[in-house]
Amino acid sequence: MSERRTIGAIDQGTTSTRFMIFDHSGAVVASAQREFRQILPKPGWVEHDPMEILDTTEGVVDEALRSAGLGVEDLVAVGIANQRETTVVWDPTSGRPVANAIVWQDTRTDRICKRLAREGGIDRFRDRTGLPLATYFSGPKAAWILEGVDRAAEKAASGQAVMGTVDSWLVWNLTGGVDGGRHITDVTNASRTLLMDLDDLDWSDDLLGAMGIPRSMMAEVLPSIGRVGTGSGVLEGVPISAILGDQQAALFGQTCFQPGEAKNTYGTGCFLLMNTGPRKVPSTHGLLTTVGYQICGSDPVYALEGSVAVTGSLIQWLRDNLGMISTAPEVEALAASVPDNGDVYFVPAFSGLFAPHWRTDARGVITGLTRYSNKGHIARAALEATAYQTREVLEAMRADSGVALTELRVDGGMVGNDLLMQFQSDILDVEVVCPRVSETTALGAAYGAGLAEGFWAGLDDLRRNWQEDRRWSPQVPEEAREARYARWQKAVTRSLDWVGDVSSG
């Protein structure tokens, strides 16, 4: 095997796009990353420019290849991992978006979700989709565009508007766009729309009808791992052989291939997924039942998921909105400048609360402030909020699955924060383990593409690549741990019932 034979991965996230190149051992050969704008037109609204997403994607592919001295001919295949639920509607005859993409954090569809919930409540579609009715998911976002954007419904009816999550937008463009681009998605992204039946792994006419979305707008649903097309332009001639929603990609990159294995990704939000194998585990504790991945020719693997909206983006907020720090890594030193949180708790419900609460009426609060409090306490409370929210999700996961984790695999940008990872282990009372390659979202997409093309022989081959880098063990007595968690739960109650109709204004 040539040393120059590599696998590429597009990791299209909420705040940036990255292209990473991996060798057969799973080591990083090259990486390039570019941020893009966060468009915030109204309170609760979050948008992206789809053309800017495409531009950054093409830019980082070219930059990473040049930095490594490689050409597209050195790529065996490329996989795509993408921010999930973010919804794009575009005109396939012109290639232009009908409107800005509505991001997964956006809450403008609250009115649509409430309308749909009048019959059957927020769990009206849970049996078929594994999801509650919430602003988080893609279907209501597409419905909002059809209802709220001038001529969008008319275009959809005449075949001049199609919809997709970000993976669909990228694949369509990267395989030719208006000149024959493929309009597809994979089962993991489709399972996040409120429009796909988890049993059939295809769009439900009933669900599409309930939201007023023509079936003609929808992408073809394919397995996650298997060749879906051949690249053009910046990826000319390169097989595109895997698509995974970013959190499912991280599950795959962490090699959590057995039921009961779980990972937590610390990025813009925080996402804890547990592999449940071929069994769909219905949640009665506020979690999501979702598709973990599907290898072409095999049955799907399902997962339980707990989604937290605001974790890493809270640190960005401290930097950009409050000016407390100049760079995100500075938050650890600021938080370490105080011995504890000074009884300050930060509930970052900027977009409501996701799992396990699902409360769109919640908003962010900082509680326990006194004259003694300083910016170190606020920074520490911001970091601890991530760990507390993870515990809420993990407790729900234990209740749903009956599995008591003794080890949690972690990845994402925040795992470099030693103070946070130690506190995470303390508040969970479990071992927290970080792999040598912490950017497992991109790695999972690469693994999927390489597996599809025979670059790796099988799942055991991938498991052998996984190597532990760091481990944190619990150090806090049970009484102190439970007392802190009780204070957090009290703070959460202070964030509730803040707003009524979050789509107004």
CSV table of C-alpha atoms in Angstrom, one decimal, residues 25-497:
chain,number,residue,atom,x,y,z
A,25,SER,CA,-3.3,3.9,11.3
A,26,GLY,CA,-5.8,6.6,11.9
A,27,ALA,CA,-3.1,9.2,12.4
A,28,VAL,CA,-3.7,12.8,11.1
A,29,VAL,CA,-1.8,13.6,8.0
A,30,ALA,CA,-3.1,17.1,7.4
A,31,SER,CA,-5.9,19.4,8.6
A,32,ALA,CA,-7.4,22.8,7.6
A,33,GLN,CA,-10.2,24.6,9.3
A,34,ARG,CA,-12.2,27.8,8.6
A,35,GLU,CA,-14.9,29.5,10.6
A,36,PHE,CA,-18.0,31.1,9.1
A,37,ARG,CA,-20.6,33.6,10.2
A,38,GLN,CA,-23.3,33.0,12.7
A,39,ILE,CA,-26.3,35.1,11.5
A,40,LEU,CA,-28.6,36.1,14.4
A,41,PRO,CA,-31.4,38.2,12.9
A,42,LYS,CA,-33.8,38.0,16.0
A,43,PRO,CA,-33.7,36.6,19.5
A,44,GLY,CA,-33.9,32.8,19.2
A,45,TRP,CA,-33.0,32.8,15.5
A,46,VAL,CA,-29.8,31.3,14.2
A,47,GLU,CA,-28.9,31.1,10.5
A,48,HIS,CA,-26.0,30.1,8.3
A,49,ASP,CA,-25.4,31.1,4.7
A,50,PRO,CA,-25.3,27.8,2.7
A,51,MET,CA,-23.1,29.3,0.0
A,52,GLU,CA,-20.6,30.3,2.7
A,53,ILE,CA,-20.7,26.7,4.1
A,54,LEU,CA,-19.9,25.4,0.6
A,55,ASP,CA,-17.1,28.0,0.1
A,56,THR,CA,-15.4,27.1,3.3
A,57,THR,CA,-15.7,23.4,2.5
A,58,GLU,CA,-14.1,23.7,-0.9
A,59,GLY,CA,-11.5,26.0,0.7
A,60,VAL,CA,-10.4,23.7,3.4
A,61,VAL,CA,-10.2,20.7,1.1
A,62,ASP,CA,-7.8,22.6,-1.2
A,63,GLU,CA,-5.8,24.0,1.8
A,64,ALA,CA,-5.3,20.6,3.5
A,65,LEU,CA,-4.2,18.8,0.4
A,66,ARG,CA,-1.7,21.6,-0.5
A,67,SER,CA,-0.3,21.6,3.1
A,68,ALA,CA,0.4,17.9,2.9
A,69,GLY,CA,1.8,18.0,-0.6
A,70,LEU,CA,-1.0,15.7,-1.8
A,71,GLY,CA,-3.4,15.7,-4.7
A,72,VAL,CA,-6.9,14.4,-5.1
A,73,GLU,CA,-5.4,11.3,-6.6
A,74,ASP,CA,-3.9,10.4,-3.2
A,75,LEU,CA,-7.4,10.2,-1.6
A,76,VAL,CA,-8.9,6.7,-1.7
A,77,ALA,CA,-12.2,8.2,-0.7
A,78,VAL,CA,-13.8,11.0,1.3
A,79,GLY,CA,-16.4,10.8,4.1
A,80,ILE,CA,-18.7,13.6,5.3
A,81,ALA,CA,-19.7,14.4,8.9
A,82,ASN,CA,-22.1,17.3,9.3
A,83,GLN,CA,-23.9,19.4,11.8
A,84,ARG,CA,-27.3,17.8,12.1
A,85,GLU,CA,-30.8,19.2,11.9
A,86,THR,CA,-29.6,22.4,10.2
A,87,THR,CA,-31.9,22.7,7.2
A,88,VAL,CA,-31.3,24.1,3.7
A,89,VAL,CA,-33.9,24.6,1.0
A,90,TRP,CA,-32.5,25.4,-2.4
A,91,ASP,CA,-33.5,25.7,-6.1
A,92,PRO,CA,-32.0,22.7,-8.0
A,93,THR,CA,-32.3,24.6,-11.3
A,94,SER,CA,-30.1,27.5,-10.2
A,95,GLY,CA,-28.2,26.0,-7.3
A,96,ARG,CA,-29.1,29.0,-5.1
A,97,PRO,CA,-30.6,28.7,-1.6
A,98,VAL,CA,-34.2,29.8,-1.2
A,99,ALA,CA,-33.3,31.3,2.2
A,100,ASN,CA,-30.5,31.1,4.8
A,101,ALA,CA,-30.1,27.7,6.5
A,102,ILE,CA,-32.0,27.4,9.7
A,103,VAL,CA,-29.6,26.1,12.3
A,104,TRP,CA,-30.4,23.3,14.8
A,105,GLN,CA,-30.2,25.8,17.7
A,106,ASP,CA,-32.9,28.0,16.2
A,107,THR,CA,-36.2,28.2,18.1
A,108,ARG,CA,-38.5,30.0,15.6
A,109,THR,CA,-40.5,26.9,14.8
A,110,ASP,CA,-41.9,26.8,18.3
A,111,ARG,CA,-45.3,27.9,17.0
A,112,ILE,CA,-45.3,25.1,14.4
A,113,CYS,CA,-44.3,22.5,17.0
A,114,LYS,CA,-47.1,23.6,19.3
A,115,ARG,CA,-49.6,23.4,16.5
A,116,LEU,CA,-48.5,19.9,15.6
A,117,ALA,CA,-48.7,18.9,19.3
A,118,ARG,CA,-52.3,19.9,19.7
A,119,GLU,CA,-53.2,16.4,18.7
A,120,GLY,CA,-51.2,13.9,20.7
A,121,GLY,CA,-48.8,16.2,22.6
A,122,ILE,CA,-45.0,16.5,22.0
A,123,ASP,CA,-44.7,12.7,21.7
A,124,ARG,CA,-47.2,12.5,18.9
A,125,PHE,CA,-44.6,11.2,16.5
A,126,ARG,CA,-42.2,9.5,18.9
A,127,ASP,CA,-43.3,5.9,18.2
A,128,ARG,CA,-42.3,6.3,14.6
A,129,THR,CA,-39.4,8.8,14.7
A,130,GLY,CA,-37.9,8.3,18.2
A,131,LEU,CA,-38.1,12.1,18.7
A,132,PRO,CA,-40.3,14.5,20.5
A,133,LEU,CA,-41.9,17.5,18.8
A,134,ALA,CA,-39.2,20.2,19.3
A,135,THR,CA,-37.7,23.1,17.5
A,136,TYR,CA,-34.4,21.1,17.3
A,137,PHE,CA,-35.4,19.0,14.3
A,138,SER,CA,-35.4,19.6,10.6
A,139,GLY,CA,-39.0,18.9,9.5
A,140,PRO,CA,-40.5,22.0,11.3
A,141,LYS,CA,-37.7,24.1,9.9
A,142,ALA,CA,-38.5,23.2,6.3
A,143,ALA,CA,-42.2,23.8,7.1
A,144,TRP,CA,-41.3,27.3,8.4
A,145,ILE,CA,-39.4,28.1,5.2
A,146,LEU,CA,-42.4,26.9,3.1
A,147,GLU,CA,-44.8,29.0,5.1
A,148,GLY,CA,-42.7,32.0,5.8
A,149,VAL,CA,-40.5,32.7,2.8
A,150,ASP,CA,-42.0,34.4,-0.2
A,151,ARG,CA,-42.8,32.0,-3.1
A,152,ALA,CA,-41.0,29.0,-1.3
A,153,ALA,CA,-44.2,26.9,-1.3
A,154,GLU,CA,-44.9,27.7,-4.9
A,155,LYS,CA,-41.3,26.8,-5.9
A,156,ALA,CA,-41.6,23.5,-4.0
A,157,ALA,CA,-44.9,22.6,-5.7
A,158,SER,CA,-43.3,23.2,-9.2
A,159,GLY,CA,-40.1,21.3,-8.4
A,160,GLN,CA,-38.0,24.4,-8.0
A,161,ALA,CA,-37.2,23.8,-4.3
A,162,VAL,CA,-35.7,20.8,-2.6
A,163,MET,CA,-34.7,20.4,1.0
A,164,GLY,CA,-31.9,18.7,2.9
A,165,THR,CA,-29.7,18.7,5.9
A,166,VAL,CA,-26.2,20.1,5.4
A,167,ASP,CA,-24.9,16.7,4.1
A,168,SER,CA,-27.4,16.8,1.3
A,169,TRP,CA,-26.5,20.3,0.3
A,170,LEU,CA,-22.8,19.4,0.2
A,171,VAL,CA,-23.1,16.1,-1.6
A,172,TRP,CA,-25.4,17.7,-4.2
A,173,ASN,CA,-22.8,20.5,-4.9
A,174,LEU,CA,-19.7,18.2,-4.7
A,175,THR,CA,-21.2,15.7,-7.2
A,176,GLY,CA,-22.1,18.3,-9.8
A,177,GLY,CA,-24.8,20.5,-8.5
A,178,VAL,CA,-27.0,21.7,-11.3
A,179,ASP,CA,-25.1,19.4,-13.7
A,180,GLY,CA,-26.3,16.1,-12.2
A,181,GLY,CA,-25.6,16.5,-8.5
A,182,ARG,CA,-27.0,13.7,-6.3
A,183,HIS,CA,-29.8,14.6,-3.9
A,184,ILE,CA,-29.3,12.1,-1.1
A,185,THR,CA,-28.9,11.8,2.6
A,186,ASP,CA,-28.1,9.0,5.0
A,187,VAL,CA,-30.1,7.3,7.6
A,188,THR,CA,-28.5,9.1,10.6
A,189,ASN,CA,-29.3,12.5,9.2
A,190,ALA,CA,-32.8,11.4,8.1
A,191,SER,CA,-33.5,10.1,11.6
A,192,ARG,CA,-33.1,13.7,12.9
A,193,THR,CA,-35.8,15.3,10.7
A,194,LEU,CA,-39.1,14.1,12.4
A,195,LEU,CA,-40.0,12.9,8.9
A,196,MET,CA,-38.4,9.4,8.7
A,197,ASP,CA,-39.9,6.2,10.1
A,198,LEU,CA,-37.3,4.4,12.1
A,199,ASP,CA,-38.6,1.0,11.0
A,200,ASP,CA,-38.8,1.6,7.3
A,201,LEU,CA,-35.8,3.9,7.1
A,202,ASP,CA,-37.7,6.1,4.7
A,203,TRP,CA,-39.8,9.2,4.6
A,204,SER,CA,-43.3,8.8,6.1
A,205,ASP,CA,-46.1,10.3,3.9
A,206,ASP,CA,-48.1,10.9,7.0
A,207,LEU,CA,-45.4,12.9,8.6
A,208,LEU,CA,-44.7,14.9,5.5
A,209,GLY,CA,-48.4,15.6,5.1
A,210,ALA,CA,-48.7,16.8,8.7
A,211,MET,CA,-45.9,19.3,8.1
A,212,GLY,CA,-47.1,20.3,4.6
A,213,ILE,CA,-43.8,19.2,2.9
A,214,PRO,CA,-44.1,17.7,-0.6
A,215,ARG,CA,-42.4,14.4,-1.0
A,216,SER,CA,-40.8,15.7,-4.2
A,217,MET,CA,-38.6,17.9,-2.0
A,218,MET,CA,-37.0,15.0,-0.2
A,219,ALA,CA,-33.6,13.4,-0.7
A,220,GLU,CA,-33.1,9.7,-1.3
A,221,VAL,CA,-32.2,8.0,2.0
A,222,LEU,CA,-29.2,5.7,1.8
A,223,PRO,CA,-27.0,3.7,4.3
A,224,SER,CA,-24.3,5.7,6.1
A,225,ILE,CA,-21.4,3.7,4.8
A,226,GLY,CA,-21.1,2.9,1.1
A,227,ARG,CA,-20.2,4.8,-2.0
A,228,VAL,CA,-22.9,7.5,-2.7
A,229,GLY,CA,-21.2,9.3,-5.6
A,230,THR,CA,-18.1,10.6,-7.3
A,231,GLY,CA,-16.7,14.1,-6.6
A,232,SER,CA,-16.4,16.9,-9.0
A,233,GLY,CA,-14.5,20.2,-8.8
A,234,VAL,CA,-12.3,20.3,-5.8
A,235,LEU,CA,-12.8,16.6,-5.3
A,236,GLU,CA,-12.7,15.6,-9.0
A,237,GLY,CA,-12.9,11.8,-9.3
A,238,VAL,CA,-12.8,11.0,-5.6
A,239,PRO,CA,-15.4,8.5,-4.3
A,240,ILE,CA,-17.7,10.0,-1.6
A,241,SER,CA,-18.3,6.9,0.4
A,242,ALA,CA,-19.7,7.8,3.8
A,243,ILE,CA,-22.2,10.3,5.3
A,244,LEU,CA,-22.8,10.4,9.0
A,245,GLY,CA,-24.4,13.1,11.2
A,246,ASP,CA,-21.5,14.5,13.3
A,247,GLN,CA,-22.4,12.8,16.6
A,248,GLN,CA,-23.0,9.4,15.0
A,249,ALA,CA,-19.6,9.9,13.2
A,250,ALA,CA,-18.0,10.5,16.6
A,251,LEU,CA,-19.7,7.3,17.9
A,252,PHE,CA,-18.2,5.4,15.0
A,253,GLY,CA,-14.8,7.2,15.4
A,254,GLN,CA,-14.7,6.1,19.0
A,255,THR,CA,-15.2,2.5,17.8
A,256,CYS,CA,-18.3,2.1,20.0
A,257,PHE,CA,-19.5,-0.8,18.0
A,258,GLN,CA,-20.9,-2.9,20.8
A,259,PRO,CA,-24.3,-2.3,22.6
A,260,GLY,CA,-23.7,-0.4,25.8
A,261,GLU,CA,-20.6,1.4,24.6
A,262,ALA,CA,-21.0,5.2,24.8
A,263,LYS,CA,-19.2,8.4,24.0
A,264,ASN,CA,-19.7,12.1,24.7
A,265,THR,CA,-18.6,14.9,22.3
A,266,TYR,CA,-17.9,18.3,23.7
A,267,GLY,CA,-18.3,20.8,20.9
A,268,THR,CA,-20.7,23.7,20.3
A,269,GLY,CA,-23.2,21.5,22.1
A,270,CYS,CA,-22.7,18.3,24.0
A,271,PHE,CA,-24.0,15.0,22.7
A,272,LEU,CA,-23.9,11.7,24.6
A,273,LEU,CA,-24.7,8.6,22.5
A,274,MET,CA,-24.9,4.9,23.6
A,275,ASN,CA,-24.9,2.1,21.1
A,276,THR,CA,-28.0,-0.1,21.5
A,277,GLY,CA,-27.3,-2.5,18.6
A,278,PRO,CA,-30.1,-3.7,16.4
A,279,ARG,CA,-32.7,-2.8,19.1
A,280,LYS,CA,-34.5,0.5,19.1
A,281,VAL,CA,-34.8,1.5,22.8
A,282,PRO,CA,-37.7,3.8,23.4
A,283,SER,CA,-37.0,6.5,25.9
A,284,THR,CA,-39.2,7.4,28.7
A,285,HIS,CA,-36.7,9.8,30.3
A,286,GLY,CA,-36.4,12.5,27.7
A,287,LEU,CA,-33.7,11.0,25.4
A,288,LEU,CA,-33.8,10.5,21.7
A,289,THR,CA,-33.9,7.1,19.9
A,290,THR,CA,-31.9,7.5,16.7
A,291,VAL,CA,-30.0,5.6,14.0
A,292,GLY,CA,-26.3,5.2,15.1
A,293,TYR,CA,-25.1,4.1,11.7
A,294,GLN,CA,-25.8,1.6,8.9
A,295,ILE,CA,-23.2,-0.2,6.7
A,296,CYS,CA,-24.4,-0.9,3.2
A,297,GLY,CA,-25.9,-4.4,3.1
A,298,SER,CA,-26.3,-4.7,6.9
A,299,ASP,CA,-29.1,-3.9,9.3
A,300,PRO,CA,-29.0,-0.5,11.0
A,301,VAL,CA,-27.4,0.0,14.4
A,302,TYR,CA,-29.5,2.2,16.8
A,303,ALA,CA,-28.5,4.5,19.6
A,304,LEU,CA,-29.9,6.4,22.5
A,305,GLU,CA,-28.9,10.1,22.6
A,306,GLY,CA,-29.0,13.0,25.0
A,307,SER,CA,-28.4,16.4,23.3
A,308,VAL,CA,-27.3,19.5,25.2
A,309,ALA,CA,-27.6,22.7,23.2
A,310,VAL,CA,-25.0,25.0,24.7
A,311,THR,CA,-21.6,23.9,26.0
A,312,GLY,CA,-18.6,25.1,23.9
A,313,SER,CA,-20.7,27.9,22.5
A,314,LEU,CA,-21.1,29.2,26.1
A,315,ILE,CA,-17.3,29.7,26.2
A,316,GLN,CA,-17.5,31.5,22.9
A,317,TRP,CA,-20.3,33.7,24.5
A,318,LEU,CA,-18.0,34.6,27.4
A,319,ARG,CA,-15.3,35.6,24.8
A,320,ASP,CA,-17.4,37.4,22.2
A,321,ASN,CA,-20.4,38.8,24.1
A,322,LEU,CA,-18.9,39.6,27.5
A,323,GLY,CA,-15.2,40.0,26.6
A,324,MET,CA,-14.2,38.0,29.7
A,325,ILE,CA,-11.5,36.2,27.8
A,326,SER,CA,-9.6,36.8,24.5
A,327,THR,CA,-9.4,33.2,23.4
A,328,ALA,CA,-11.4,30.1,24.4
A,329,PRO,CA,-8.5,28.2,26.0
A,330,GLU,CA,-8.1,31.1,28.5
A,331,VAL,CA,-11.2,30.0,30.3
A,332,GLU,CA,-9.4,27.2,32.1
A,333,ALA,CA,-6.9,29.5,33.7
A,334,LEU,CA,-9.6,32.0,34.7
A,335,ALA,CA,-11.8,29.2,36.2
A,336,ALA,CA,-8.7,27.9,38.1
A,337,SER,CA,-8.1,31.3,39.6
A,338,VAL,CA,-10.7,30.4,42.2
A,339,PRO,CA,-10.8,27.3,44.4
A,340,ASP,CA,-14.5,26.5,43.6
A,341,ASN,CA,-17.6,28.0,42.0
A,342,GLY,CA,-18.4,30.2,45.0
A,343,ASP,CA,-21.9,28.8,44.9
A,344,VAL,CA,-22.5,30.3,41.4
A,345,TYR,CA,-24.3,28.2,38.9
A,346,PHE,CA,-24.8,29.0,35.2
A,347,VAL,CA,-27.7,27.4,33.3
A,348,PRO,CA,-27.0,28.2,29.6
A,349,ALA,CA,-30.5,27.8,28.3
A,350,PHE,CA,-30.0,30.2,25.5
A,351,SER,CA,-32.1,28.1,23.1
A,352,GLY,CA,-34.2,26.5,25.8
A,353,LEU,CA,-33.2,23.2,27.4
A,354,PHE,CA,-32.7,20.1,25.3
A,355,ALA,CA,-32.5,16.6,26.9
A,356,PRO,CA,-33.8,15.5,29.2
A,357,HIS,CA,-36.1,18.5,29.8
A,358,TRP,CA,-37.2,19.6,26.3
A,359,ARG,CA,-38.3,23.1,27.6
A,360,THR,CA,-38.4,25.8,24.9
A,361,ASP,CA,-39.6,28.2,27.6
A,362,ALA,CA,-36.3,28.2,29.5
A,363,ARG,CA,-33.7,30.9,29.2
A,364,GLY,CA,-30.2,31.3,30.5
A,365,VAL,CA,-29.6,32.2,34.2
A,366,ILE,CA,-26.7,32.8,36.5
A,367,THR,CA,-27.7,32.1,40.1
A,368,GLY,CA,-26.1,32.5,43.5
A,369,LEU,CA,-24.3,35.8,42.8
A,370,THR,CA,-23.1,37.8,45.8
A,371,ARG,CA,-20.6,40.6,46.3
A,372,TYR,CA,-18.0,37.9,46.7
A,373,SER,CA,-18.5,36.6,43.2
A,374,ASN,CA,-16.0,37.5,40.5
A,375,LYS,CA,-15.4,36.6,36.8
A,376,GLY,CA,-13.4,33.5,37.9
A,377,HIS,CA,-16.5,32.1,39.6
A,378,ILE,CA,-18.6,32.8,36.4
A,379,ALA,CA,-16.0,31.1,34.3
A,380,ARG,CA,-15.9,28.1,36.6
A,381,ALA,CA,-19.7,27.9,36.6
A,382,ALA,CA,-19.7,28.0,32.8
A,383,LEU,CA,-17.4,25.0,32.6
A,384,GLU,CA,-19.2,23.1,35.3
A,385,ALA,CA,-22.5,23.6,33.5
A,386,THR,CA,-21.3,21.3,30.7
A,387,ALA,CA,-20.5,18.5,33.3
A,388,TYR,CA,-23.8,19.0,35.1
A,389,GLN,CA,-25.8,18.8,31.9
A,390,THR,CA,-23.9,15.6,30.9
A,391,ARG,CA,-24.8,14.0,34.2
A,392,GLU,CA,-28.5,14.8,33.6
A,393,VAL,CA,-28.3,13.0,30.3
A,394,LEU,CA,-26.3,10.1,31.7
A,395,GLU,CA,-28.8,9.5,34.5
A,396,ALA,CA,-31.6,9.4,31.9
A,397,MET,CA,-29.6,7.0,29.8
A,398,ARG,CA,-29.1,4.6,32.7
A,399,ALA,CA,-32.8,4.7,33.4
A,400,ASP,CA,-33.8,3.9,29.8
A,401,SER,CA,-31.1,1.3,29.0
A,402,GLY,CA,-30.5,-0.3,32.3
A,403,VAL,CA,-26.8,0.0,31.7
A,404,ALA,CA,-24.6,1.6,34.3
A,405,LEU,CA,-21.5,3.0,32.6
A,406,THR,CA,-18.2,2.6,34.3
A,407,GLU,CA,-16.3,4.4,31.6
A,408,LEU,CA,-17.2,7.3,29.3
A,409,ARG,CA,-15.2,7.9,26.1
A,410,VAL,CA,-14.9,11.6,25.4
A,411,ASP,CA,-13.9,13.7,22.4
A,412,GLY,CA,-14.2,17.2,20.9
A,413,GLY,CA,-12.5,20.5,21.4
A,414,MET,CA,-13.2,20.8,25.1
A,415,VAL,CA,-11.4,17.6,26.1
A,416,GLY,CA,-8.2,19.7,26.2
A,417,ASN,CA,-9.6,21.4,29.3
A,418,ASP,CA,-8.2,19.4,32.2
A,419,LEU,CA,-10.2,21.2,34.8
A,420,LEU,CA,-13.5,20.4,33.0
A,421,MET,CA,-12.6,16.7,32.4
A,422,GLN,CA,-11.7,16.2,36.0
A,423,PHE,CA,-14.9,17.8,37.2
A,424,GLN,CA,-16.8,15.6,34.7
A,425,SER,CA,-15.4,12.5,36.2
A,426,ASP,CA,-16.0,13.8,39.7
A,427,ILE,CA,-19.7,14.7,39.1
A,428,LEU,CA,-20.4,11.4,37.2
A,429,ASP,CA,-18.4,9.1,39.4
A,430,VAL,CA,-17.1,7.3,36.4
A,431,GLU,CA,-13.8,7.0,34.5
A,432,VAL,CA,-13.5,9.5,31.7
A,433,VAL,CA,-11.2,8.5,28.8
A,434,CYS,CA,-9.9,10.5,25.9
A,435,PRO,CA,-8.4,8.8,22.8
A,436,ARG,CA,-5.1,9.8,21.1
A,437,VAL,CA,-7.0,11.2,18.2
A,438,SER,CA,-9.6,13.4,20.0
A,439,GLU,CA,-11.2,14.7,16.8
A,440,THR,CA,-13.2,11.6,16.4
A,441,THR,CA,-16.0,13.2,14.4
A,442,ALA,CA,-13.8,13.6,11.3
A,443,LEU,CA,-12.1,10.2,12.1
A,444,GLY,CA,-15.5,8.5,12.1
A,445,ALA,CA,-16.4,9.9,8.7
A,446,ALA,CA,-13.0,8.8,7.4
A,447,TYR,CA,-13.4,5.3,8.9
A,448,GLY,CA,-16.7,4.9,7.2
A,449,ALA,CA,-15.4,6.0,3.8
A,450,GLY,CA,-12.3,3.8,4.1
A,451,LEU,CA,-14.4,0.8,5.3
A,452,ALA,CA,-16.7,1.2,2.2
A,453,GLU,CA,-13.7,1.2,-0.1
A,454,GLY,CA,-11.7,-1.6,1.5
A,455,PHE,CA,-9.0,0.6,2.9
A,456,TRP,CA,-9.8,-1.0,6.2
A,457,ALA,CA,-10.8,-4.6,6.3
A,458,GLY,CA,-13.5,-4.4,9.0
A,459,LEU,CA,-14.6,-3.1,12.4
A,460,ASP,CA,-11.8,-5.1,14.2
A,461,ASP,CA,-9.3,-3.3,12.0
A,462,LEU,CA,-10.7,0.0,13.2
A,463,ARG,CA,-10.8,-1.1,16.8
A,464,ARG,CA,-7.0,-1.8,16.7
A,465,ASN,CA,-6.4,1.9,15.8
A,466,TRP,CA,-8.1,3.2,18.9
A,467,GLN,CA,-5.6,4.2,21.6
A,468,GLU,CA,-6.1,5.8,25.0
A,469,ASP,CA,-4.4,9.1,25.5
A,470,ARG,CA,-5.6,10.4,28.9
A,471,ARG,CA,-7.8,9.2,31.7
A,472,TRP,CA,-9.5,11.0,34.6
A,473,SER,CA,-10.8,9.2,37.7
A,474,PRO,CA,-13.3,10.4,40.3
A,475,GLN,CA,-11.8,12.2,43.3
A,476,VAL,CA,-14.8,13.8,45.1
A,477,PRO,CA,-16.6,12.1,48.0
A,478,GLU,CA,-20.2,11.1,47.3
A,479,GLU,CA,-21.7,13.6,49.8
A,480,ALA,CA,-20.0,16.6,48.2
A,481,ARG,CA,-20.8,15.4,44.7
A,482,GLU,CA,-24.5,15.0,45.4
A,483,ALA,CA,-24.7,18.3,47.2
A,484,ARG,CA,-23.3,20.2,44.2
A,485,TYR,CA,-25.7,18.3,41.8
A,486,ALA,CA,-28.7,19.2,44.0
A,487,ARG,CA,-27.7,22.9,43.8
A,488,TRP,CA,-27.5,22.6,40.0
A,489,GLN,CA,-30.9,21.1,39.8
A,490,LYS,CA,-32.3,24.0,41.9
A,491,ALA,CA,-30.6,26.4,39.5
A,492,VAL,CA,-32.3,24.7,36.5
A,493,THR,CA,-35.7,25.4,38.0
A,494,ARG,CA,-34.9,29.1,38.0
A,495,SER,CA,-34.5,29.0,34.2
A,496,LEU,CA,-38.0,27.6,33.4
A,497,ASP,CA,-41.2,29.5,32.4
